[in-house]
Amino acid sequence: MQLGFVGTGVMGAAIAQNLMAAGHQLTVYNRTKSKTDALVANGATWAATPADVAKHSDVVFTMVGFPTDVDNVYFGDDGIFSGLSAGKTVVDMTTSRPSLAVKIADYATAHGFHALDAPVSGGDIGAKNATLTVMVGGDTATYQAVLPLFETIGHQVNHFGGPGTGQHAKMANQIMIAGTMTGLTEMLLYAKAANLDLEKVLATLSSGGADNWSMDNYVPRILKDDYTPGFFARHFLKDLRIALSEADAMGLDLVATAQAKRLYEVMVDVKGLGDQGTQGLINIY
């Protein structure tokens, strides 16, 4: 297929590479052009604008940073919608606001396009290994048409309903991860203060009821003082703010998630560590 990909950061580049490895032709765009160099070297075509990506693609994937970025790449000058033709499909994989997913879907429907919101979970490792969890919102026919592409990049793909429901599922995911990140951080602090062998602690906890993905993937990095981002802390803070805003609209008081947000605000807004991975939370204690 002729596919487009807008946003080739840590996650997007790996997803795009797996789509190319499956035999698809890719046209790519990123604000920082150098982040597409490896993809272009492997056979992708560079486009100067998101609109140019859309003109040459049957399905356009987007994975950018913040909801404002999503809005801009779709609705801005030289945005995707200005280059898209009827019958083509857009798939936003950014973790973003459910209301924005609905806005994109409504515009797409009104202009003869198709749209899905499809945020993912699994971090840089899942993106590289094509083992992502994909959470999809949008109409069933479009989902079924795009499903083979999702199965190329993920091992778990679920359709939750209409536009925005994929984003709501991702918010549930981020609420859960907020707890595992604070838990693994404080677990390490406690184990270190008790003079335990941290490698043995990890091996022990990973074999019992405390096991979780975040601990298995991020504690080894912390023990090596590796805070490179599998997922940027500033993006995770954005996600927690969206989740809590949605929860507030539903009349929910998510106390633990609010505390996790406060801690990541210290990390990102106060300490300036937003370009570290989420495991860098331990650096504010």
PDB file of C-alpha atoms in Angstrom:
ATOM      1  CA  MET A   1       0.000   0.000   0.000  1.00  0.00           C
ATOM      2  CA  GLN A   2       0.930   3.640  -0.343  1.00  0.00           C
ATOM      3  CA  LEU A   3       1.186   4.801   3.270  1.00  0.00           C
ATOM      4  CA  GLY A   4       2.070   8.116   4.859  1.00  0.00           C
ATOM      5  CA  PHE A   5       3.606   8.774   8.242  1.00  0.00           C
ATOM      6  CA  VAL A   6       3.721  12.172   9.932  1.00  0.00           C
ATOM      7  CA  GLY A   7       5.823  12.301  13.104  1.00  0.00           C
ATOM      8  CA  THR A   8       8.923  10.094  13.114  1.00  0.00           C
ATOM      9  CA  GLY A   9      10.172  10.438  16.667  1.00  0.00           C
ATOM     10  CA  VAL A  10      11.212   7.575  18.952  1.00  0.00           C
ATOM     11  CA  MET A  11       7.957   5.677  18.497  1.00  0.00           C
ATOM     12  CA  GLY A  12       6.887   6.843  15.055  1.00  0.00           C
ATOM     13  CA  ALA A  13      10.150   5.981  13.321  1.00  0.00           C
ATOM     14  CA  ALA A  14      10.078   2.416  14.621  1.00  0.00           C
ATOM     15  CA  ILE A  15       6.435   1.931  13.621  1.00  0.00           C
ATOM     16  CA  ALA A  16       7.124   3.364  10.168  1.00  0.00           C
ATOM     17  CA  GLN A  17      10.113   1.054   9.747  1.00  0.00           C
ATOM     18  CA  ASN A  18       7.974  -1.990  10.541  1.00  0.00           C
ATOM     19  CA  LEU A  19       5.379  -0.904   7.990  1.00  0.00           C
ATOM     20  CA  MET A  20       8.099  -0.624   5.370  1.00  0.00           C
ATOM     21  CA  ALA A  21       9.537  -3.991   6.371  1.00  0.00           C
ATOM     22  CA  ALA A  22       6.104  -5.473   5.626  1.00  0.00           C
ATOM     23  CA  GLY A  23       6.440  -4.274   2.034  1.00  0.00           C
ATOM     24  CA  HIS A  24       4.497  -0.997   2.075  1.00  0.00           C
ATOM     25  CA  GLN A  25       5.669   2.187   0.343  1.00  0.00           C
ATOM     26  CA  LEU A  26       6.039   5.085   2.777  1.00  0.00           C
ATOM     27  CA  THR A  27       6.005   8.849   2.381  1.00  0.00           C
ATOM     28  CA  VAL A  28       7.207  10.568   5.557  1.00  0.00           C
ATOM     29  CA  TYR A  29       7.292  13.994   7.158  1.00  0.00           C
ATOM     30  CA  ASN A  30       8.734  15.309  10.401  1.00  0.00           C
ATOM     31  CA  ARG A  31       9.298  18.901  11.514  1.00  0.00           C
ATOM     32  CA  THR A  32      12.947  18.008  12.129  1.00  0.00           C
ATOM     33  CA  LYS A  33      13.846  16.507   8.773  1.00  0.00           C
ATOM     34  CA  SER A  34      16.902  14.651  10.088  1.00  0.00           C
ATOM     35  CA  LYS A  35      14.610  12.361  12.083  1.00  0.00           C
ATOM     36  CA  THR A  36      13.442  10.869   8.786  1.00  0.00           C
ATOM     37  CA  ASP A  37      16.958  10.251   7.425  1.00  0.00           C
ATOM     38  CA  ALA A  38      17.151   6.579   8.435  1.00  0.00           C
ATOM     39  CA  LEU A  39      13.717   5.882   6.954  1.00  0.00           C
ATOM     40  CA  VAL A  40      14.600   7.626   3.692  1.00  0.00           C
ATOM     41  CA  ALA A  41      17.856   5.663   3.545  1.00  0.00           C
ATOM     42  CA  ASN A  42      15.755   2.498   3.830  1.00  0.00           C
ATOM     43  CA  GLY A  43      13.457   3.450   0.981  1.00  0.00           C
ATOM     44  CA  ALA A  44      10.905   5.969   2.300  1.00  0.00           C
ATOM     45  CA  THR A  45      10.139   9.166   0.387  1.00  0.00           C
ATOM     46  CA  TRP A  46      10.499  12.544   2.089  1.00  0.00           C
ATOM     47  CA  ALA A  47       7.629  15.037   1.784  1.00  0.00           C
ATOM     48  CA  ALA A  48       7.954  18.738   2.561  1.00  0.00           C
ATOM     49  CA  THR A  49       4.556  19.090   4.288  1.00  0.00           C
ATOM     50  CA  PRO A  50       1.831  16.924   5.833  1.00  0.00           C
ATOM     51  CA  ALA A  51      -0.346  17.896   2.840  1.00  0.00           C
ATOM     52  CA  ASP A  52       2.236  16.400   0.485  1.00  0.00           C
ATOM     53  CA  VAL A  53       2.220  13.184   2.522  1.00  0.00           C
ATOM     54  CA  ALA A  54      -1.564  13.028   2.149  1.00  0.00           C
ATOM     55  CA  LYS A  55      -1.431  13.563  -1.618  1.00  0.00           C
ATOM     56  CA  HIS A  56       0.723  10.463  -2.076  1.00  0.00           C
ATOM     57  CA  SER A  57      -0.887   8.114   0.475  1.00  0.00           C
ATOM     58  CA  ASP A  58      -3.982   5.943   0.767  1.00  0.00           C
ATOM     59  CA  VAL A  59      -3.646   5.774   4.575  1.00  0.00           C
ATOM     60  CA  VAL A  60      -1.888   8.491   6.583  1.00  0.00           C
ATOM     61  CA  PHE A  61      -0.649   7.748  10.109  1.00  0.00           C
ATOM     62  CA  THR A  62       0.192  10.540  12.532  1.00  0.00           C
ATOM     63  CA  MET A  63       2.153  10.346  15.763  1.00  0.00           C
ATOM     64  CA  VAL A  64       3.146  13.742  17.095  1.00  0.00           C
ATOM     65  CA  GLY A  65       3.623  15.225  20.531  1.00  0.00           C
ATOM     66  CA  PHE A  66       0.684  17.212  21.861  1.00  0.00           C
ATOM     67  CA  PRO A  67      -2.972  17.853  20.945  1.00  0.00           C
ATOM     68  CA  THR A  68      -1.974  21.257  19.534  1.00  0.00           C
ATOM     69  CA  ASP A  69       0.443  19.452  17.205  1.00  0.00           C
ATOM     70  CA  VAL A  70      -2.307  17.047  16.134  1.00  0.00           C
ATOM     71  CA  ASP A  71      -4.666  19.917  15.374  1.00  0.00           C
ATOM     72  CA  ASN A  72      -1.987  21.665  13.344  1.00  0.00           C
ATOM     73  CA  VAL A  73      -0.938  18.681  11.202  1.00  0.00           C
ATOM     74  CA  TYR A  74      -4.570  17.999  10.301  1.00  0.00           C
ATOM     75  CA  PHE A  75      -6.180  21.439  10.093  1.00  0.00           C
ATOM     76  CA  GLY A  76      -3.263  23.857   9.719  1.00  0.00           C
ATOM     77  CA  ASP A  77      -1.821  25.450   6.599  1.00  0.00           C
ATOM     78  CA  ASP A  78      -0.411  22.599   4.483  1.00  0.00           C
ATOM     79  CA  GLY A  79      -2.103  20.182   6.867  1.00  0.00           C
ATOM     80  CA  ILE A  80      -3.179  16.661   5.994  1.00  0.00           C
ATOM     81  CA  PHE A  81      -6.776  17.576   5.226  1.00  0.00           C
ATOM     82  CA  SER A  82      -5.669  20.133   2.636  1.00  0.00           C
ATOM     83  CA  GLY A  83      -3.969  17.378   0.630  1.00  0.00           C
ATOM     84  CA  LEU A  84      -6.294  14.431   1.219  1.00  0.00           C
ATOM     85  CA  SER A  85      -8.708  13.172  -1.433  1.00  0.00           C
ATOM     86  CA  ALA A  86     -12.039  11.415  -0.959  1.00  0.00           C
ATOM     87  CA  GLY A  87     -11.972   7.807   0.156  1.00  0.00           C
ATOM     88  CA  LYS A  88      -8.603   8.026   1.883  1.00  0.00           C
ATOM     89  CA  THR A  89      -8.016   7.291   5.569  1.00  0.00           C
ATOM     90  CA  VAL A  90      -6.237   9.040   8.442  1.00  0.00           C
ATOM     91  CA  VAL A  91      -5.127   7.279  11.618  1.00  0.00           C
ATOM     92  CA  ASP A  92      -3.981   9.390  14.567  1.00  0.00           C
ATOM     93  CA  MET A  93      -1.750   7.342  16.886  1.00  0.00           C
ATOM     94  CA  THR A  94      -0.867  10.294  19.100  1.00  0.00           C
ATOM     95  CA  THR A  95      -2.154  10.078  22.655  1.00  0.00           C
ATOM     96  CA  SER A  96      -4.507  13.040  22.522  1.00  0.00           C
ATOM     97  CA  ARG A  97      -7.845  14.406  23.660  1.00  0.00           C
ATOM     98  CA  PRO A  98     -10.912  12.269  22.874  1.00  0.00           C
ATOM     99  CA  SER A  99     -12.742  15.441  21.818  1.00  0.00           C
ATOM    100  CA  LEU A 100     -10.064  16.167  19.218  1.00  0.00           C
ATOM    101  CA  ALA A 101     -10.429  12.631  17.830  1.00  0.00           C
ATOM    102  CA  VAL A 102     -14.149  13.318  17.440  1.00  0.00           C
ATOM    103  CA  LYS A 103     -13.401  16.651  15.708  1.00  0.00           C
ATOM    104  CA  ILE A 104     -11.077  14.912  13.220  1.00  0.00           C
ATOM    105  CA  ALA A 105     -13.596  12.134  12.566  1.00  0.00           C
ATOM    106  CA  ASP A 106     -16.460  14.572  12.064  1.00  0.00           C
ATOM    107  CA  TYR A 107     -14.454  16.625   9.571  1.00  0.00           C
ATOM    108  CA  ALA A 108     -13.331  13.475   7.758  1.00  0.00           C
ATOM    109  CA  THR A 109     -16.873  12.167   7.428  1.00  0.00           C
ATOM    110  CA  ALA A 110     -18.156  15.503   6.166  1.00  0.00           C
ATOM    111  CA  HIS A 111     -15.508  15.542   3.408  1.00  0.00           C
ATOM    112  CA  GLY A 112     -15.634  11.915   2.284  1.00  0.00           C
ATOM    113  CA  PHE A 113     -12.585  10.736   4.224  1.00  0.00           C
ATOM    114  CA  HIS A 114     -12.232   8.011   6.883  1.00  0.00           C
ATOM    115  CA  ALA A 115     -10.658   8.513  10.315  1.00  0.00           C
ATOM    116  CA  LEU A 116      -9.546   6.409  13.278  1.00  0.00           C
ATOM    117  CA  ASP A 117      -7.957   7.302  16.591  1.00  0.00           C
ATOM    118  CA  ALA A 118      -5.471   4.571  17.468  1.00  0.00           C
ATOM    119  CA  PRO A 119      -3.083   5.384  20.324  1.00  0.00           C
ATOM    120  CA  VAL A 120      -0.667   2.656  21.351  1.00  0.00           C
ATOM    121  CA  SER A 121       1.064   1.288  24.419  1.00  0.00           C
ATOM    122  CA  GLY A 122       4.340  -0.594  24.664  1.00  0.00           C
ATOM    123  CA  GLY A 123       7.010   2.104  24.522  1.00  0.00           C
ATOM    124  CA  ASP A 124      10.039   2.175  22.274  1.00  0.00           C
ATOM    125  CA  ILE A 125      10.615  -1.549  22.781  1.00  0.00           C
ATOM    126  CA  GLY A 126       7.116  -2.454  21.637  1.00  0.00           C
ATOM    127  CA  ALA A 127       7.428  -0.121  18.653  1.00  0.00           C
ATOM    128  CA  LYS A 128      10.735  -1.671  17.564  1.00  0.00           C
ATOM    129  CA  ASN A 129       9.565  -5.256  18.108  1.00  0.00           C
ATOM    130  CA  ALA A 130       6.103  -4.724  16.561  1.00  0.00           C
ATOM    131  CA  THR A 131       4.477  -5.840  19.822  1.00  0.00           C
ATOM    132  CA  LEU A 132       2.443  -2.723  20.553  1.00  0.00           C
ATOM    133  CA  THR A 133      -1.040  -2.706  22.043  1.00  0.00           C
ATOM    134  CA  VAL A 134      -3.298  -0.688  19.738  1.00  0.00           C
ATOM    135  CA  MET A 135      -6.512   0.924  21.048  1.00  0.00           C
ATOM    136  CA  VAL A 136      -8.841   1.989  18.261  1.00  0.00           C
ATOM    137  CA  GLY A 137     -11.853   4.283  17.990  1.00  0.00           C
ATOM    138  CA  GLY A 138     -13.873   4.912  14.829  1.00  0.00           C
ATOM    139  CA  ASP A 139     -16.397   3.221  12.574  1.00  0.00           C
ATOM    140  CA  THR A 140     -16.216  -0.549  12.230  1.00  0.00           C
ATOM    141  CA  ALA A 141     -15.754  -0.677   8.452  1.00  0.00           C
ATOM    142  CA  THR A 142     -12.701   1.595   8.567  1.00  0.00           C
ATOM    143  CA  TYR A 143     -11.276  -0.376  11.475  1.00  0.00           C
ATOM    144  CA  GLN A 144     -11.627  -3.644   9.565  1.00  0.00           C
ATOM    145  CA  ALA A 145      -9.952  -2.122   6.503  1.00  0.00           C
ATOM    146  CA  VAL A 146      -6.950  -0.894   8.503  1.00  0.00           C
ATOM    147  CA  LEU A 147      -6.704  -3.918  10.827  1.00  0.00           C
ATOM    148  CA  PRO A 148      -4.039  -5.731   8.749  1.00  0.00           C
ATOM    149  CA  LEU A 149      -1.774  -2.687   9.154  1.00  0.00           C
ATOM    150  CA  PHE A 150      -2.372  -2.598  12.896  1.00  0.00           C
ATOM    151  CA  GLU A 151      -1.515  -6.286  13.094  1.00  0.00           C
ATOM    152  CA  THR A 152       1.792  -5.511  11.378  1.00  0.00           C
ATOM    153  CA  ILE A 153       2.874  -3.244  14.221  1.00  0.00           C
ATOM    154  CA  GLY A 154       1.114  -4.739  17.256  1.00  0.00           C
ATOM    155  CA  HIS A 155       0.276  -7.999  18.961  1.00  0.00           C
ATOM    156  CA  GLN A 156      -2.928  -6.802  20.633  1.00  0.00           C
ATOM    157  CA  VAL A 157      -5.444  -4.718  18.693  1.00  0.00           C
ATOM    158  CA  ASN A 158      -8.857  -3.797  20.082  1.00  0.00           C
ATOM    159  CA  HIS A 159     -11.684  -1.682  18.693  1.00  0.00           C
ATOM    160  CA  PHE A 160     -13.598   0.140  21.424  1.00  0.00           C
ATOM    161  CA  GLY A 161     -16.345   1.889  19.481  1.00  0.00           C
ATOM    162  CA  GLY A 162     -16.864   5.264  17.834  1.00  0.00           C
ATOM    163  CA  PRO A 163     -14.485   8.204  17.483  1.00  0.00           C
ATOM    164  CA  GLY A 164     -12.605   9.062  20.686  1.00  0.00           C
ATOM    165  CA  THR A 165     -13.012   5.675  22.357  1.00  0.00           C
ATOM    166  CA  GLY A 166      -9.466   4.646  21.461  1.00  0.00           C
ATOM    167  CA  GLN A 167      -8.240   7.753  23.267  1.00  0.00           C
ATOM    168  CA  HIS A 168     -10.386   6.961  26.293  1.00  0.00           C
ATOM    169  CA  ALA A 169      -8.878   3.442  26.396  1.00  0.00           C
ATOM    170  CA  LYS A 170      -5.400   4.991  26.274  1.00  0.00           C
ATOM    171  CA  MET A 171      -6.302   7.258  29.203  1.00  0.00           C
ATOM    172  CA  ALA A 172      -7.227   4.142  31.203  1.00  0.00           C
ATOM    173  CA  ASN A 173      -3.833   2.713  30.241  1.00  0.00           C
ATOM    174  CA  GLN A 174      -1.985   5.845  31.377  1.00  0.00           C
ATOM    175  CA  ILE A 175      -3.857   5.920  34.694  1.00  0.00           C
ATOM    176  CA  MET A 176      -2.641   2.374  35.338  1.00  0.00           C
ATOM    177  CA  ILE A 177       0.932   3.204  34.321  1.00  0.00           C
ATOM    178  CA  ALA A 178       0.946   6.232  36.637  1.00  0.00           C
ATOM    179  CA  GLY A 179       0.595   3.832  39.546  1.00  0.00           C
ATOM    180  CA  THR A 180       3.256   1.423  38.321  1.00  0.00           C
ATOM    181  CA  MET A 181       5.793   4.225  37.758  1.00  0.00           C
ATOM    182  CA  THR A 182       5.392   5.684  41.235  1.00  0.00           C
ATOM    183  CA  GLY A 183       5.376   2.184  42.697  1.00  0.00           C
ATOM    184  CA  LEU A 184       8.584   1.027  41.028  1.00  0.00           C
ATOM    185  CA  THR A 185      10.320   4.303  41.941  1.00  0.00           C
ATOM    186  CA  GLU A 186       9.463   4.089  45.625  1.00  0.00           C
ATOM    187  CA  MET A 187      10.153   0.352  45.666  1.00  0.00           C
ATOM    188  CA  LEU A 188      13.725   1.024  44.519  1.00  0.00           C
ATOM    189  CA  LEU A 189      14.215   3.792  47.068  1.00  0.00           C
ATOM    190  CA  TYR A 190      12.990   1.522  49.862  1.00  0.00           C
ATOM    191  CA  ALA A 191      15.099  -1.452  48.754  1.00  0.00           C
ATOM    192  CA  LYS A 192      18.212   0.712  48.471  1.00  0.00           C
ATOM    193  CA  ALA A 193      17.650   2.233  51.925  1.00  0.00           C
ATOM    194  CA  ALA A 194      17.310  -1.298  53.323  1.00  0.00           C
ATOM    195  CA  ASN A 195      20.686  -2.210  51.745  1.00  0.00           C
ATOM    196  CA  LEU A 196      19.193  -4.910  49.517  1.00  0.00           C
ATOM    197  CA  ASP A 197      20.793  -6.126  46.303  1.00  0.00           C
ATOM    198  CA  LEU A 198      18.677  -4.267  43.725  1.00  0.00           C
ATOM    199  CA  GLU A 199      19.288  -6.800  40.955  1.00  0.00           C
ATOM    200  CA  LYS A 200      18.041  -9.560  43.265  1.00  0.00           C
ATOM    201  CA  VAL A 201      15.051  -7.460  44.256  1.00  0.00           C
ATOM    202  CA  LEU A 202      14.127  -7.004  40.582  1.00  0.00           C
ATOM    203  CA  ALA A 203      14.524 -10.722  39.854  1.00  0.00           C
ATOM    204  CA  THR A 204      12.409 -11.621  42.881  1.00  0.00           C
ATOM    205  CA  LEU A 205       9.602  -9.138  42.275  1.00  0.00           C
ATOM    206  CA  SER A 206       9.478 -10.002  38.580  1.00  0.00           C
ATOM    207  CA  SER A 207       8.629 -13.597  39.460  1.00  0.00           C
ATOM    208  CA  GLY A 208       5.777 -12.787  41.843  1.00  0.00           C
ATOM    209  CA  GLY A 209       2.626 -10.792  42.274  1.00  0.00           C
ATOM    210  CA  ALA A 210       4.425  -7.444  41.991  1.00  0.00           C
ATOM    211  CA  ASP A 211       5.487  -8.081  38.399  1.00  0.00           C
ATOM    212  CA  ASN A 212       4.516  -5.460  35.835  1.00  0.00           C
ATOM    213  CA  TRP A 213       5.692  -4.202  32.429  1.00  0.00           C
ATOM    214  CA  SER A 214       7.033  -0.892  33.705  1.00  0.00           C
ATOM    215  CA  MET A 215       9.200  -2.536  36.340  1.00  0.00           C
ATOM    216  CA  ASP A 216      10.548  -5.175  33.943  1.00  0.00           C
ATOM    217  CA  ASN A 217      11.474  -2.615  31.291  1.00  0.00           C
ATOM    218  CA  TYR A 218      12.466   0.485  33.253  1.00  0.00           C
ATOM    219  CA  VAL A 219      14.155  -0.739  36.430  1.00  0.00           C
ATOM    220  CA  PRO A 220      17.053  -2.287  34.438  1.00  0.00           C
ATOM    221  CA  ARG A 221      17.539   1.112  32.802  1.00  0.00           C
ATOM    222  CA  ILE A 222      17.495   2.913  36.143  1.00  0.00           C
ATOM    223  CA  LEU A 223      20.095   0.515  37.560  1.00  0.00           C
ATOM    224  CA  LYS A 224      22.351   1.524  34.643  1.00  0.00           C
ATOM    225  CA  ASP A 225      21.609   5.246  35.141  1.00  0.00           C
ATOM    226  CA  ASP A 226      19.966   5.180  31.714  1.00  0.00           C
ATOM    227  CA  TYR A 227      17.261   7.830  31.471  1.00  0.00           C
ATOM    228  CA  THR A 228      17.023   7.984  27.692  1.00  0.00           C
ATOM    229  CA  PRO A 229      13.370   8.190  26.681  1.00  0.00           C
ATOM    230  CA  GLY A 230      11.421   5.165  25.630  1.00  0.00           C
ATOM    231  CA  PHE A 231       8.606   7.594  26.356  1.00  0.00           C
ATOM    232  CA  PHE A 232       9.254  11.250  27.184  1.00  0.00           C
ATOM    233  CA  ALA A 233       8.279  12.362  30.679  1.00  0.00           C
ATOM    234  CA  ARG A 234       6.833  15.585  29.223  1.00  0.00           C
ATOM    235  CA  HIS A 235       4.511  13.539  27.040  1.00  0.00           C
ATOM    236  CA  PHE A 236       3.437  11.389  29.969  1.00  0.00           C
ATOM    237  CA  LEU A 237       2.625  14.512  31.972  1.00  0.00           C
ATOM    238  CA  LYS A 238       0.509  15.694  29.043  1.00  0.00           C
ATOM    239  CA  ASP A 239      -1.331  12.363  29.109  1.00  0.00           C
ATOM    240  CA  LEU A 240      -2.009  12.561  32.850  1.00  0.00           C
ATOM    241  CA  ARG A 241      -3.383  16.074  32.466  1.00  0.00           C
ATOM    242  CA  ILE A 242      -5.751  14.864  29.735  1.00  0.00           C
ATOM    243  CA  ALA A 243      -6.799  11.854  31.818  1.00  0.00           C
ATOM    244  CA  LEU A 244      -7.572  13.981  34.861  1.00  0.00           C
ATOM    245  CA  SER A 245      -9.464  16.527  32.756  1.00  0.00           C
ATOM    246  CA  GLU A 246     -11.605  13.731  31.310  1.00  0.00           C
ATOM    247  CA  ALA A 247     -12.094  12.220  34.768  1.00  0.00           C
ATOM    248  CA  ASP A 248     -13.196  15.583  36.132  1.00  0.00           C
ATOM    249  CA  ALA A 249     -15.772  15.847  33.343  1.00  0.00           C
ATOM    250  CA  MET A 250     -17.100  12.437  34.418  1.00  0.00           C
ATOM    251  CA  GLY A 251     -17.308  13.490  38.070  1.00  0.00           C
ATOM    252  CA  LEU A 252     -14.403  11.264  39.142  1.00  0.00           C
ATOM    253  CA  ASP A 253     -11.769  12.148  41.741  1.00  0.00           C
ATOM    254  CA  LEU A 254      -8.677  10.106  40.861  1.00  0.00           C
ATOM    255  CA  VAL A 255      -6.535  10.863  43.903  1.00  0.00           C
ATOM    256  CA  ALA A 256      -3.556   8.608  43.121  1.00  0.00           C
ATOM    257  CA  THR A 257      -3.386   9.756  39.495  1.00  0.00           C
ATOM    258  CA  ALA A 258      -3.478  13.381  40.629  1.00  0.00           C
ATOM    259  CA  GLN A 259      -0.528  12.694  42.939  1.00  0.00           C
ATOM    260  CA  ALA A 260       1.403  11.069  40.083  1.00  0.00           C
ATOM    261  CA  LYS A 261       0.700  14.136  37.949  1.00  0.00           C
ATOM    262  CA  ARG A 262       2.051  16.370  40.721  1.00  0.00           C
ATOM    263  CA  LEU A 263       5.272  14.347  40.867  1.00  0.00           C
ATOM    264  CA  TYR A 264       5.741  14.507  37.100  1.00  0.00           C
ATOM    265  CA  GLU A 265       5.060  18.245  37.216  1.00  0.00           C
ATOM    266  CA  VAL A 266       8.002  18.546  39.622  1.00  0.00           C
ATOM    267  CA  MET A 267      10.134  16.473  37.242  1.00  0.00           C
ATOM    268  CA  VAL A 268       9.125  18.308  34.060  1.00  0.00           C
ATOM    269  CA  ASP A 269       8.106  21.830  35.046  1.00  0.00           C
ATOM    270  CA  VAL A 270      10.311  22.420  38.099  1.00  0.00           C
ATOM    271  CA  LYS A 271      13.420  20.297  37.503  1.00  0.00           C
ATOM    272  CA  GLY A 272      13.424  20.590  33.710  1.00  0.00           C
ATOM    273  CA  LEU A 273      13.789  16.847  33.123  1.00  0.00           C
ATOM    274  CA  GLY A 274      10.986  16.471  30.593  1.00  0.00           C
ATOM    275  CA  ASP A 275      13.273  15.052  27.908  1.00  0.00           C
ATOM    276  CA  GLN A 276      14.200  12.117  30.119  1.00  0.00           C
ATOM    277  CA  GLY A 277      12.175   8.932  29.955  1.00  0.00           C
ATOM    278  CA  THR A 278       9.396   8.366  32.463  1.00  0.00           C
ATOM    279  CA  GLN A 279      11.857   6.310  34.549  1.00  0.00           C
ATOM    280  CA  GLY A 280      13.625   9.592  35.347  1.00  0.00           C
ATOM    281  CA  LEU A 281      10.979  10.205  38.012  1.00  0.00           C
ATOM    282  CA  ILE A 282      13.437   8.718  40.502  1.00  0.00           C
ATOM    283  CA  ASN A 283      15.708  11.753  39.963  1.00  0.00           C
ATOM    284  CA  ILE A 284      13.364  14.108  41.821  1.00  0.00           C
ATOM    285  CA  TYR A 285      13.331  12.082  45.071  1.00  0.00           C
TER     286      TYR A 285
END
